[in-house]
CSV table of C-alpha atoms in Angstrom, one decimal:
chain,number,residue,atom,x,y,z
H,1,MET,CA,-81.8,29.6,1.8
H,2,ILE,CA,-79.1,27.8,3.6
H,3,TYR,CA,-78.9,25.0,1.2
H,4,ARG,CA,-78.2,27.5,-1.7
H,5,SER,CA,-75.9,29.4,0.3
H,6,ILE,CA,-73.7,26.2,1.3
H,7,LEU,CA,-73.8,25.1,-2.6
H,8,VAL,CA,-72.7,28.6,-3.7
H,9,SER,CA,-70.0,28.5,-1.1
H,10,LEU,CA,-68.9,24.9,-2.3
H,11,LEU,CA,-68.8,26.2,-5.6
H,12,ALA,CA,-66.5,29.1,-4.9
H,13,ILE,CA,-64.3,26.8,-3.1
H,14,GLY,CA,-64.2,24.3,-5.8
H,15,MET,CA,-63.2,27.2,-8.3
H,16,GLY,CA,-60.8,28.8,-5.7
H,17,TYR,CA,-59.3,25.3,-5.5
H,18,VAL,CA,-58.4,25.0,-9.5
H,19,VAL,CA,-57.2,28.5,-9.4
H,20,ILE,CA,-54.9,27.7,-6.4
H,21,ALA,CA,-54.0,24.4,-8.2
H,22,SER,CA,-52.9,26.0,-11.5
H,23,GLN,CA,-50.3,27.8,-9.5
H,24,ILE,CA,-48.6,24.7,-8.4
H,25,ALA,CA,-44.9,24.9,-9.7
H,26,LEU,CA,-44.2,21.8,-12.3
H,27,ASP,CA,-40.7,20.6,-12.9
H,28,PRO,CA,-39.6,21.3,-16.5
H,29,TRP,CA,-39.7,17.6,-17.6
H,30,SER,CA,-43.2,17.0,-16.3
H,31,GLU,CA,-44.7,20.4,-17.7
H,32,MET,CA,-45.4,18.5,-20.9
H,33,ASP,CA,-46.8,15.3,-19.4
H,34,ALA,CA,-50.7,14.7,-19.5
H,35,ILE,CA,-50.7,13.6,-15.8
H,36,ASN,CA,-48.5,15.7,-13.3
H,37,SER,CA,-48.8,17.2,-9.8
H,38,ARG,CA,-51.5,19.5,-10.9
H,39,THR,CA,-53.8,16.7,-12.3
H,40,LEU,CA,-55.4,15.4,-9.1
H,41,PRO,CA,-56.2,18.7,-7.7
H,42,TYR,CA,-57.9,19.7,-10.8
H,43,PHE,CA,-60.2,16.7,-10.6
H,44,TYR,CA,-60.9,17.7,-7.1
H,45,GLY,CA,-61.5,21.3,-7.7
H,46,SER,CA,-63.7,20.7,-10.9
H,47,GLY,CA,-65.7,17.8,-9.4
H,48,LEU,CA,-66.4,19.9,-6.5
H,49,ALA,CA,-67.5,22.9,-8.5
H,50,LEU,CA,-69.5,20.6,-11.1
H,51,CYS,CA,-71.3,18.8,-8.5
H,52,ALA,CA,-72.2,22.0,-6.7
H,53,LEU,CA,-73.5,23.6,-10.0
H,54,VAL,CA,-75.5,20.7,-10.9
H,55,LEU,CA,-77.1,20.7,-7.1
H,56,LEU,CA,-77.5,24.5,-7.5
H,57,LEU,CA,-79.6,24.0,-10.7
H,58,GLN,CA,-81.9,21.7,-9.4
H,59,ARG,CA,-84.8,22.5,-7.1
H,60,PRO,CA,-84.3,21.5,-3.5
H,61,VAL,CA,-86.2,18.9,-2.1
H,62,ALA,CA,-87.5,19.7,1.4
H,63,LEU,CA,-86.3,16.8,4.1
H,64,GLU,CA,-86.9,16.6,7.6
H,65,VAL,CA,-83.7,16.9,9.9
H,66,SER,CA,-82.4,13.6,10.8
H,67,GLY,CA,-81.8,12.8,14.2
H,68,ARG,CA,-78.5,11.6,13.4
H,69,ILE,CA,-77.1,15.2,13.2
H,70,LEU,CA,-75.4,15.1,16.4
H,71,PRO,CA,-73.2,12.2,15.6
H,72,LEU,CA,-72.4,13.9,12.5
H,73,GLY,CA,-71.3,17.2,14.4
H,74,LEU,CA,-69.3,15.2,16.8
H,75,VAL,CA,-67.3,13.2,13.9
H,76,CYS,CA,-66.5,16.6,12.4
H,77,LEU,CA,-65.6,18.1,15.8
H,78,VAL,CA,-63.2,14.7,16.3
H,79,ILE,CA,-61.5,15.4,12.9
H,80,VAL,CA,-60.8,18.9,13.9
H,81,ALA,CA,-59.3,17.7,16.9
H,82,PHE,CA,-57.4,15.0,14.9
H,83,ILE,CA,-55.9,17.7,12.8
H,84,SER,CA,-54.9,19.9,16.0
H,85,LEU,CA,-53.6,16.6,17.7
H,86,LEU,CA,-51.3,15.7,14.9
H,87,GLN,CA,-48.3,18.1,15.6
H,88,TYR,CA,-48.3,17.3,19.3
H,89,ALA,CA,-48.8,13.6,19.4
H,90,GLY,CA,-47.8,12.6,15.8
H,91,LEU,CA,-49.6,11.0,13.1
H,92,TRP,CA,-50.0,7.3,14.5
H,93,TRP,CA,-51.1,8.5,18.0
H,94,SER,CA,-53.4,10.8,16.3
H,95,LEU,CA,-54.7,8.2,14.2
H,96,ALA,CA,-55.4,5.8,17.1
H,97,ALA,CA,-57.3,8.7,18.9
H,98,LEU,CA,-59.4,9.3,15.8
H,99,LEU,CA,-60.3,5.7,15.3
H,100,VAL,CA,-61.1,4.9,18.9
H,101,ALA,CA,-63.3,8.3,19.1
H,102,ASN,CA,-65.3,7.4,15.9
H,103,MET,CA,-66.0,4.2,17.0
H,104,LEU,CA,-67.3,5.3,20.2
H,105,ILE,CA,-69.6,8.0,18.4
H,106,MET,CA,-70.8,5.4,16.5
H,107,GLY,CA,-71.8,3.0,19.0
H,108,GLU,CA,-69.0,0.5,19.3
H,109,ARG,CA,-68.7,-0.8,22.6
H,110,ARG,CA,-66.7,-4.2,22.6
H,111,LEU,CA,-63.4,-3.5,23.8
H,112,PRO,CA,-61.2,-5.9,21.7
H,113,ILE,CA,-62.6,-4.3,18.8
H,114,LEU,CA,-62.0,-1.0,20.0
H,115,PHE,CA,-58.5,-1.4,20.8
H,116,GLY,CA,-58.0,-4.0,18.1
H,117,VAL,CA,-58.8,-1.5,15.2
H,118,SER,CA,-57.5,1.8,17.0
H,119,LEU,CA,-54.1,0.3,17.6
H,120,GLY,CA,-53.8,-2.2,14.6
H,121,VAL,CA,-54.6,0.3,12.0
H,122,PRO,CA,-52.0,2.7,13.1
H,123,LEU,CA,-49.4,0.0,13.9
H,124,VAL,CA,-49.9,-1.5,10.2
H,125,GLY,CA,-49.5,1.9,8.8
H,126,TRP,CA,-46.4,2.6,10.5
H,127,GLY,CA,-45.0,-0.9,9.8
H,128,LEU,CA,-45.8,-0.5,6.3
H,129,VAL,CA,-44.7,3.2,5.6
H,130,GLU,CA,-42.0,4.0,8.1
H,131,GLN,CA,-40.5,0.6,8.4
H,132,LEU,CA,-41.2,-1.3,4.9
H,133,LEU,CA,-41.1,1.8,2.7
H,134,GLU,CA,-38.8,3.5,4.8
H,135,MET,CA,-40.5,7.0,4.4
H,136,VAL,CA,-40.6,9.7,7.3
H,137,VAL,CA,-44.1,11.5,7.4
H,138,PRO,CA,-42.9,15.0,8.3
H,139,LEU,CA,-45.1,16.6,10.8
């Protein structure tokens, strides 16, 4: 029952996403283009709705609950914390915290790897996006 209700919810979210994507305002010169700012949201919403519909039409297979449900829940919690932290710490510090927390959840304990990845990825991203491309990420 829970499986079916989740699939119905995902189907509704996908269809709602397509409806919302259709309300994206287009510039007059891009209205006639085959690929515009609505294209990717249409693909995402349609893909989600289609996948949920296909799974909804199939007979569910009974599976045992995995022992890895706790790490999955923790990763979801860390993603929510990342989104909440964005406006206070900024993108690059929040990304560093997200990476180190997820690596700890997944069992990585080597300090050079933890600090190298969690500081290296945001540093490279900052260098490429804000310094090389001169784009400011508005948060």
